[in-house]
PDB file of C-alpha atoms and ligand atoms in Angstrom:
ATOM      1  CA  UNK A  11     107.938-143.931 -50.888  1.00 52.00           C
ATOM      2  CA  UNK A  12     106.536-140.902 -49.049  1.00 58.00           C
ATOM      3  CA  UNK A  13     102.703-140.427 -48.991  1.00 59.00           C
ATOM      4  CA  UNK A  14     102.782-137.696 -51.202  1.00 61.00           C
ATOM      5  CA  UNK A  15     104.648-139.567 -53.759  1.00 61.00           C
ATOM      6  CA  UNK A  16     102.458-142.784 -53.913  1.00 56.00           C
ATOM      7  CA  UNK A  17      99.565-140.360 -54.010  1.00 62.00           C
ATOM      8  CA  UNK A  18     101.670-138.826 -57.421  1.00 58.00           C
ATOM      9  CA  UNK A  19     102.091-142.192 -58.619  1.00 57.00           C
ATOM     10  CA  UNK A  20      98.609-143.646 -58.127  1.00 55.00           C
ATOM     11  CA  UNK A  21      97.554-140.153 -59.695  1.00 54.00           C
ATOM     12  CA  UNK A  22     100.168-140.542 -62.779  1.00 54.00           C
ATOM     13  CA  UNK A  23      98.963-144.643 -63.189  1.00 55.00           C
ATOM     14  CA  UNK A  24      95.246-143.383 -62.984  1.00 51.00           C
ATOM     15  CA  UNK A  25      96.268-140.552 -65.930  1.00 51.00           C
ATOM     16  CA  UNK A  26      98.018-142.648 -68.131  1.00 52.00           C
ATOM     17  CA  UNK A  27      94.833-145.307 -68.063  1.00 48.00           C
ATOM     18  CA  UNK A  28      92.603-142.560 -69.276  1.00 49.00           C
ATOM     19  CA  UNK A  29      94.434-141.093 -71.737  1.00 49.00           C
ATOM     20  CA  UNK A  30      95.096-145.005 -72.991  1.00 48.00           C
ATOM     21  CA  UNK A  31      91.477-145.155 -72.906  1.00 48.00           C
ATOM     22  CA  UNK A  32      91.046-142.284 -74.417  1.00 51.00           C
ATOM     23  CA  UNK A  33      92.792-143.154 -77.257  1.00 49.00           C
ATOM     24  CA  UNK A  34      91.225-146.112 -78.237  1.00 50.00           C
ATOM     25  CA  UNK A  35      87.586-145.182 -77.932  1.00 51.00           C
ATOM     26  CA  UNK A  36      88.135-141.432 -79.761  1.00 51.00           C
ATOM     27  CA  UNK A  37      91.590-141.107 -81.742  1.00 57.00           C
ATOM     28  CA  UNK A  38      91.168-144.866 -83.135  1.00 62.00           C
ATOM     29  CA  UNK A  39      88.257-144.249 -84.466  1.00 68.00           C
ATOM     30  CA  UNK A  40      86.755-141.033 -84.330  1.00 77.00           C
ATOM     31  CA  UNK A  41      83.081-139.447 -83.454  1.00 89.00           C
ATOM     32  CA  UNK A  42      81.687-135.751 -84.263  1.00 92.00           C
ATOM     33  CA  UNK A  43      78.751-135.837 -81.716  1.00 93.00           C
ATOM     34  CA  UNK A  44      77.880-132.558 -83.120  1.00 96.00           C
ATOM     35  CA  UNK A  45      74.204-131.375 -84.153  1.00 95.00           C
ATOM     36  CA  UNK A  46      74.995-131.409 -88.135  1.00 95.00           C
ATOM     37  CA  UNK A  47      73.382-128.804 -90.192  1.00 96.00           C
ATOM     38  CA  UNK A  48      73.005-129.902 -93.910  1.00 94.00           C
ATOM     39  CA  UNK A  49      73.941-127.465 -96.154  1.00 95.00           C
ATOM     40  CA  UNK A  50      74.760-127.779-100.060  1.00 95.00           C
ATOM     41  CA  UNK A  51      78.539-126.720-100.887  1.00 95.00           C
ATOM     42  CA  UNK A  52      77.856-123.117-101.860  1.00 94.00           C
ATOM     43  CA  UNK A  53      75.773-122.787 -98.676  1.00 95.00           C
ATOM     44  CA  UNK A  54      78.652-124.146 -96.609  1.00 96.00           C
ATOM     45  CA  UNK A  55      81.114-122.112 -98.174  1.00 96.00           C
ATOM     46  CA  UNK A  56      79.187-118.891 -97.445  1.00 95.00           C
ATOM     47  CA  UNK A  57      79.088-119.802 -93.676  1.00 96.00           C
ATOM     48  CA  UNK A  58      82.708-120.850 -93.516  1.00 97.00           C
ATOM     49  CA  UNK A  59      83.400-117.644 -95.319  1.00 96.00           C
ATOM     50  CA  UNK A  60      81.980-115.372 -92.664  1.00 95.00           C
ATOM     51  CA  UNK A  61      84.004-117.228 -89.945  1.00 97.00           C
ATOM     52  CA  UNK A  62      87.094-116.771 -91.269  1.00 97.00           C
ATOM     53  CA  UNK A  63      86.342-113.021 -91.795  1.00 96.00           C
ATOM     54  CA  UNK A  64      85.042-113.364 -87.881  1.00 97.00           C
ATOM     55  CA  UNK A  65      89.082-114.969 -87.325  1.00 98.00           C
ATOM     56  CA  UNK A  66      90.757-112.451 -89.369  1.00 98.00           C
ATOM     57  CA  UNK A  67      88.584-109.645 -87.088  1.00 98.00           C
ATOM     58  CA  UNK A  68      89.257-110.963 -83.864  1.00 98.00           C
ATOM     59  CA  UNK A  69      92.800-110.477 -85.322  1.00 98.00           C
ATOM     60  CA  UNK A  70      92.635-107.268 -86.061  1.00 98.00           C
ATOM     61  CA  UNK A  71      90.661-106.537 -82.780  1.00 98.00           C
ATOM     62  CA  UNK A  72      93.829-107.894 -81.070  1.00 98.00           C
ATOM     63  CA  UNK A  73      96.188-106.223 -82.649  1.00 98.00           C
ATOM     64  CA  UNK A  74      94.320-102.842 -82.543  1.00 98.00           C
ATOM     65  CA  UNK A  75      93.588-103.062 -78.713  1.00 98.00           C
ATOM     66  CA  UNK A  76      97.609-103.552 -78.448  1.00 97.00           C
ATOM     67  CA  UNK A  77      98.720-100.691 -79.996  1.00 97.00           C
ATOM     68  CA  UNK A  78      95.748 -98.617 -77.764  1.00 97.00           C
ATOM     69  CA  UNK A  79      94.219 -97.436 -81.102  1.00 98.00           C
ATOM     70  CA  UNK A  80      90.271 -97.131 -79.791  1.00 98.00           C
ATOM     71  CA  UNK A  81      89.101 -95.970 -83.500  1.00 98.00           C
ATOM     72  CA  UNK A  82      90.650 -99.070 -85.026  1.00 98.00           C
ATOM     73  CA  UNK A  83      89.130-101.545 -82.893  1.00 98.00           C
ATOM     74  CA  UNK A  84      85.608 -99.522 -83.007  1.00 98.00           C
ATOM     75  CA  UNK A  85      85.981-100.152 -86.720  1.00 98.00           C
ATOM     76  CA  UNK A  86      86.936-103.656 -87.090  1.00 98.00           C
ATOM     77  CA  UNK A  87      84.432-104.685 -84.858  1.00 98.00           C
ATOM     78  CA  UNK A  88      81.721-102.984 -86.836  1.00 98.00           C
ATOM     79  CA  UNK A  89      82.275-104.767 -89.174  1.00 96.00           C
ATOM     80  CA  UNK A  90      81.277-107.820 -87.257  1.00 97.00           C
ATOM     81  CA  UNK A  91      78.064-106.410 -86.381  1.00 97.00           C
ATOM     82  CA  UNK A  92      74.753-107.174 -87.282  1.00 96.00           C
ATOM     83  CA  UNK A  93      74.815-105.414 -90.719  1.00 93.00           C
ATOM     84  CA  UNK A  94      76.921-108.698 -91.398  1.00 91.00           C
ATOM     85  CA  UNK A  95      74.062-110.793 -91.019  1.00 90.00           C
ATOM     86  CA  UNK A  96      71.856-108.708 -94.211  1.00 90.00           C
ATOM     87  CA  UNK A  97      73.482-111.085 -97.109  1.00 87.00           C
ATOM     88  CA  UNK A  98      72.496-113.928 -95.552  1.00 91.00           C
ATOM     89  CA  UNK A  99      70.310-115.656 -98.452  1.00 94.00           C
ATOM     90  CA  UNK A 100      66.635-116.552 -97.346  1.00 94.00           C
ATOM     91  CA  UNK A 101      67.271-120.155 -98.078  1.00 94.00           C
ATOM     92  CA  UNK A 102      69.971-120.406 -96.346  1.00 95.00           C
ATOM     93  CA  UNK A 103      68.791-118.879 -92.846  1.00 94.00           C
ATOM     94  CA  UNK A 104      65.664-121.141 -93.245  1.00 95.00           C
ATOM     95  CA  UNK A 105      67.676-124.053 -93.327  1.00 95.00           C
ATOM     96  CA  UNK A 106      69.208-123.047 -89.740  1.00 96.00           C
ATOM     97  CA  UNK A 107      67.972-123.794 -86.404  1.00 96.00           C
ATOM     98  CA  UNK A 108      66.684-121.009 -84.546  1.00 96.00           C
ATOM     99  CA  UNK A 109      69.009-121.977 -81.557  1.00 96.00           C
ATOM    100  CA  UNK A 110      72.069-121.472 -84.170  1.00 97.00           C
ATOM    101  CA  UNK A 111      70.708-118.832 -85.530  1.00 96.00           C
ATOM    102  CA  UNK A 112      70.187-116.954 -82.217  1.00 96.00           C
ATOM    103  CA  UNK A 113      73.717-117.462 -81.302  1.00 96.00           C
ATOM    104  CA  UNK A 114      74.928-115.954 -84.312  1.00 96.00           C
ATOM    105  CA  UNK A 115      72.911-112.972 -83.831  1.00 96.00           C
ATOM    106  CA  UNK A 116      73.940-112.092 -80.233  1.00 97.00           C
ATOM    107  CA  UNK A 117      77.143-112.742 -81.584  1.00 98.00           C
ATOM    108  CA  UNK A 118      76.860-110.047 -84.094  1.00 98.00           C
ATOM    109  CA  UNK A 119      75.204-107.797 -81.319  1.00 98.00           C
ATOM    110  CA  UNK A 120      77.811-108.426 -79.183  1.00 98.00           C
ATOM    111  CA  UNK A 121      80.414-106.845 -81.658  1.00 98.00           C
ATOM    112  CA  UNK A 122      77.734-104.016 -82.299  1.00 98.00           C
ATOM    113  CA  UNK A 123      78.051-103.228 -78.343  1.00 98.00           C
ATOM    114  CA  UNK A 124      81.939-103.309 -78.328  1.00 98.00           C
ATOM    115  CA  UNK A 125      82.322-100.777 -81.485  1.00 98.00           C
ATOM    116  CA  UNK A 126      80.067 -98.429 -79.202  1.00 98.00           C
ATOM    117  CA  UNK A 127      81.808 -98.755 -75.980  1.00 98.00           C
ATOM    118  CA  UNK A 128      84.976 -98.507 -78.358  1.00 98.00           C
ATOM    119  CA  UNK A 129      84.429 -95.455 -79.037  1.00 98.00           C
ATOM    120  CA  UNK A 130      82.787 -93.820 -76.075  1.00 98.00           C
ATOM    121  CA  UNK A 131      84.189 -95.367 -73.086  1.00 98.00           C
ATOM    122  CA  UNK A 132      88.013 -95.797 -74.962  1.00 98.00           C
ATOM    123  CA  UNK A 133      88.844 -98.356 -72.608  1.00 98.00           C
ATOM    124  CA  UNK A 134      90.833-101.289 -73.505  1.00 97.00           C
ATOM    125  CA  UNK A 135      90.757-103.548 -70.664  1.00 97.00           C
ATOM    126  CA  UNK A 136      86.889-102.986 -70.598  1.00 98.00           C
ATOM    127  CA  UNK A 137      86.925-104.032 -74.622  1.00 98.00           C
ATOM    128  CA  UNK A 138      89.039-106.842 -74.162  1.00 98.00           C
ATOM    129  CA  UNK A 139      86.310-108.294 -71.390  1.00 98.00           C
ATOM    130  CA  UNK A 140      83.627-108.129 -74.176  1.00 98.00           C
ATOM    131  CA  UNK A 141      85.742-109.447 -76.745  1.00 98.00           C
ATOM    132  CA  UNK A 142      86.590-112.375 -74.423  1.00 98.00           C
ATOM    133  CA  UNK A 143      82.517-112.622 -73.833  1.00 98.00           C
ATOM    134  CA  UNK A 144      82.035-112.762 -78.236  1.00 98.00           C
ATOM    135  CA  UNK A 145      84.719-115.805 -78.093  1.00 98.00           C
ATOM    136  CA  UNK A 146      82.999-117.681 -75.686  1.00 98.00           C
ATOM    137  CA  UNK A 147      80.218-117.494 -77.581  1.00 98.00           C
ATOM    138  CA  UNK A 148      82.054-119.100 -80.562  1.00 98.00           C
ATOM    139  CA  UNK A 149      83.443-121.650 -78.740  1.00 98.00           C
ATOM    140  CA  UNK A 150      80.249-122.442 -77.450  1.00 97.00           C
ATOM    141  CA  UNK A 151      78.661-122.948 -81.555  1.00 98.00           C
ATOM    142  CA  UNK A 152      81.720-125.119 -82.587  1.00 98.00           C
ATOM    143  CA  UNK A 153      81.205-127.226 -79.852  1.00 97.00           C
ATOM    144  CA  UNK A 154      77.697-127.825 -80.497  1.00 97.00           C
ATOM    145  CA  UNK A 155      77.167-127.683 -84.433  1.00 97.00           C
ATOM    146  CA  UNK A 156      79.406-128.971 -87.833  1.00 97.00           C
ATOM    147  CA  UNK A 157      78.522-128.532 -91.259  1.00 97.00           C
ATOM    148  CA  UNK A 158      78.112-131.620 -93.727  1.00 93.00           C
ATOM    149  CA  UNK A 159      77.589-130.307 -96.950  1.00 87.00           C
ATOM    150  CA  UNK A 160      75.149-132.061 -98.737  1.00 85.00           C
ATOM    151  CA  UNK A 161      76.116-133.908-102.760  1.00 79.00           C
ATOM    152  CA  UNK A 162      74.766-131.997-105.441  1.00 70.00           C
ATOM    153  CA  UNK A 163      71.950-133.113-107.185  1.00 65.00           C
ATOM    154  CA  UNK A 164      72.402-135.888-110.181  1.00 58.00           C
ATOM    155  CA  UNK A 165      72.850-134.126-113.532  1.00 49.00           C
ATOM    156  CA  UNK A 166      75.414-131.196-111.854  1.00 47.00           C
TER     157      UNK A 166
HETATM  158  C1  HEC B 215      76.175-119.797 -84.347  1.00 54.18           C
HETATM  159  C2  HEC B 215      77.289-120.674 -84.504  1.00 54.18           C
HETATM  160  C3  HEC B 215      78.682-120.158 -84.694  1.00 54.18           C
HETATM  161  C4  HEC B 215      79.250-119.039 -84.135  1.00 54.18           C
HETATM  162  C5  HEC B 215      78.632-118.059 -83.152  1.00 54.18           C
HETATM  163  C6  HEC B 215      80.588-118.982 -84.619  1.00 54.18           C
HETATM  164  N1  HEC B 215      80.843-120.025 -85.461  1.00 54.18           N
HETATM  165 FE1  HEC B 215      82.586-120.381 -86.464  1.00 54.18          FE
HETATM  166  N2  HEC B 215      81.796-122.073 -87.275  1.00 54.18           N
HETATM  167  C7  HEC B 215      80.521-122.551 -87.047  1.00 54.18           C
HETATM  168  C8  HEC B 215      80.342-123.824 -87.736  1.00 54.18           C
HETATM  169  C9  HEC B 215      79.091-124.698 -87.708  1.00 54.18           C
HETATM  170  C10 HEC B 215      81.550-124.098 -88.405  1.00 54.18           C
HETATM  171  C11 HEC B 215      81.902-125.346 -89.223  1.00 54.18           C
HETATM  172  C12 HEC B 215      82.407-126.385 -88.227  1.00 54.18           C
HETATM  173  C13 HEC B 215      82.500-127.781 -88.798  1.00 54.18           C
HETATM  174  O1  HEC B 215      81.797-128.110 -89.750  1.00 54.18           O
HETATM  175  O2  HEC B 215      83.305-128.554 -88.246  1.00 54.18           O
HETATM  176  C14 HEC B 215      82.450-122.957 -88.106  1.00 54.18           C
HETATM  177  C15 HEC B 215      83.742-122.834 -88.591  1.00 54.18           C
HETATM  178  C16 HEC B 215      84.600-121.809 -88.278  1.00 54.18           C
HETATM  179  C17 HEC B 215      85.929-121.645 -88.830  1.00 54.18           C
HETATM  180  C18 HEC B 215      86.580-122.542 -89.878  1.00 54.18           C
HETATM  181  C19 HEC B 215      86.416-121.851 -91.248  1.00 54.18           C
HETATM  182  C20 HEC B 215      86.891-122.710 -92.422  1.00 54.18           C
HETATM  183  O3  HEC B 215      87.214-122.114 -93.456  1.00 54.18           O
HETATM  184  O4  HEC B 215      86.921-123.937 -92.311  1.00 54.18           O
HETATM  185  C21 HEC B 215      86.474-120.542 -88.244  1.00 54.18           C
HETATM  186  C22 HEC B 215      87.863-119.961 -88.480  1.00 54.18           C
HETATM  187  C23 HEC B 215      85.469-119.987 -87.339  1.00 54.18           C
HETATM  188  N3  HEC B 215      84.348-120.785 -87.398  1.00 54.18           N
HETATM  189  C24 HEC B 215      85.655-118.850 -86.565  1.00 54.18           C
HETATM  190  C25 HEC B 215      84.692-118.297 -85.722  1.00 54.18           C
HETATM  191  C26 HEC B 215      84.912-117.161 -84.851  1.00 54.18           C
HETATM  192  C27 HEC B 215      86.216-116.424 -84.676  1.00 54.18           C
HETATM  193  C28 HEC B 215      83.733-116.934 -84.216  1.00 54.18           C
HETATM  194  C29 HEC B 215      83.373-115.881 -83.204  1.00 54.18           C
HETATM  195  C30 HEC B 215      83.746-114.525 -83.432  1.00 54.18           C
HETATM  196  C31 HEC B 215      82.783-117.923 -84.699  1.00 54.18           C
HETATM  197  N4  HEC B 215      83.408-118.724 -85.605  1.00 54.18           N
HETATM  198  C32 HEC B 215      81.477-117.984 -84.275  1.00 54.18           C
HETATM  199  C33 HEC B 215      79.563-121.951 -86.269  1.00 54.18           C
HETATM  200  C34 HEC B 215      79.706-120.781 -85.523  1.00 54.18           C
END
């Protein structure tokens, strides 16, 4: 066997350990590590509400920015802004942590700034960079917070 080739196969043998490894400790029996924010059902349906209307507007952000149309993507992502965040019931935002919360809101801002340069600087390339920089940031909350909604109390 050539260097290179034992160095493969050590590599390959090394891989195939971890992933075995892998497998027992996380697939076997699995572990959400995740800071859990306790919400009642309605609650957590509100939230998971918004982020699927965040999904179906990164959609439409996508698709806009392909076919060049500036306006469209200025007005999807408006509707991501920070005017999303008004509905948010009292009890609910004073159930989540201001770290969570903070996130969310640059989030928001984030889409704010991207209708604006939308529409002023009509670039798509510079649009797609900030959309990138939103999606980061929602990668960055799933990988740190999950939802367990909470029973209802007895007698409901
Ligand atoms: C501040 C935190 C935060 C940000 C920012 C955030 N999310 Fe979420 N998202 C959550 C949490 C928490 C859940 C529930 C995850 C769980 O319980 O496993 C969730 C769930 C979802 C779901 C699943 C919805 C369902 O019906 O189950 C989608 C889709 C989603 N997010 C999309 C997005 C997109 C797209 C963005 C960015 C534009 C985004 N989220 C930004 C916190 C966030």
């Amino acid at each position: 066997m050539k260097p290179a080739s034992l160095a493969l196969a050590v590599l390959l043998g090394v891989t195939a350990t971890v992933v075995a490894a892998d497998n027992h400790s996380h697939h076997a029996a699995p572990e959400d590590r995740r800071a859990v924010l306790e919400l009642s059902e309605p609650e957590r349906a509100m939230v998971l509400e918004e982020m699927r209307l965040f999904l179906s507007g990164v959609e439409k952000i996508t698709d806009a920015l392909a076919r060049d149309d500036m306006a469209a993507v200025a007005a999807e992502a408006r509707q991501m802004g920070v005017k999303m965040t008004h509905d948010v019931p009292p009890a609910l935002r004073g159930k989540l942590p201001q770290a969570f919360r903070q996130l969310g809101f640059t989030v928001h801002r984030e889409f704010d700034a991207l209708a604006l340069d939308a529409e002023n600087k009509k670039d798509p390339r510079h649009s797609l960079k900030q959309l990138s920089g939103a999606l980061q940031k929602c990668v960055s909350c799933h990988a740190s917070y999950q939802i367990r909604p909470q029973p209802l109390a007895a007698g409901h």
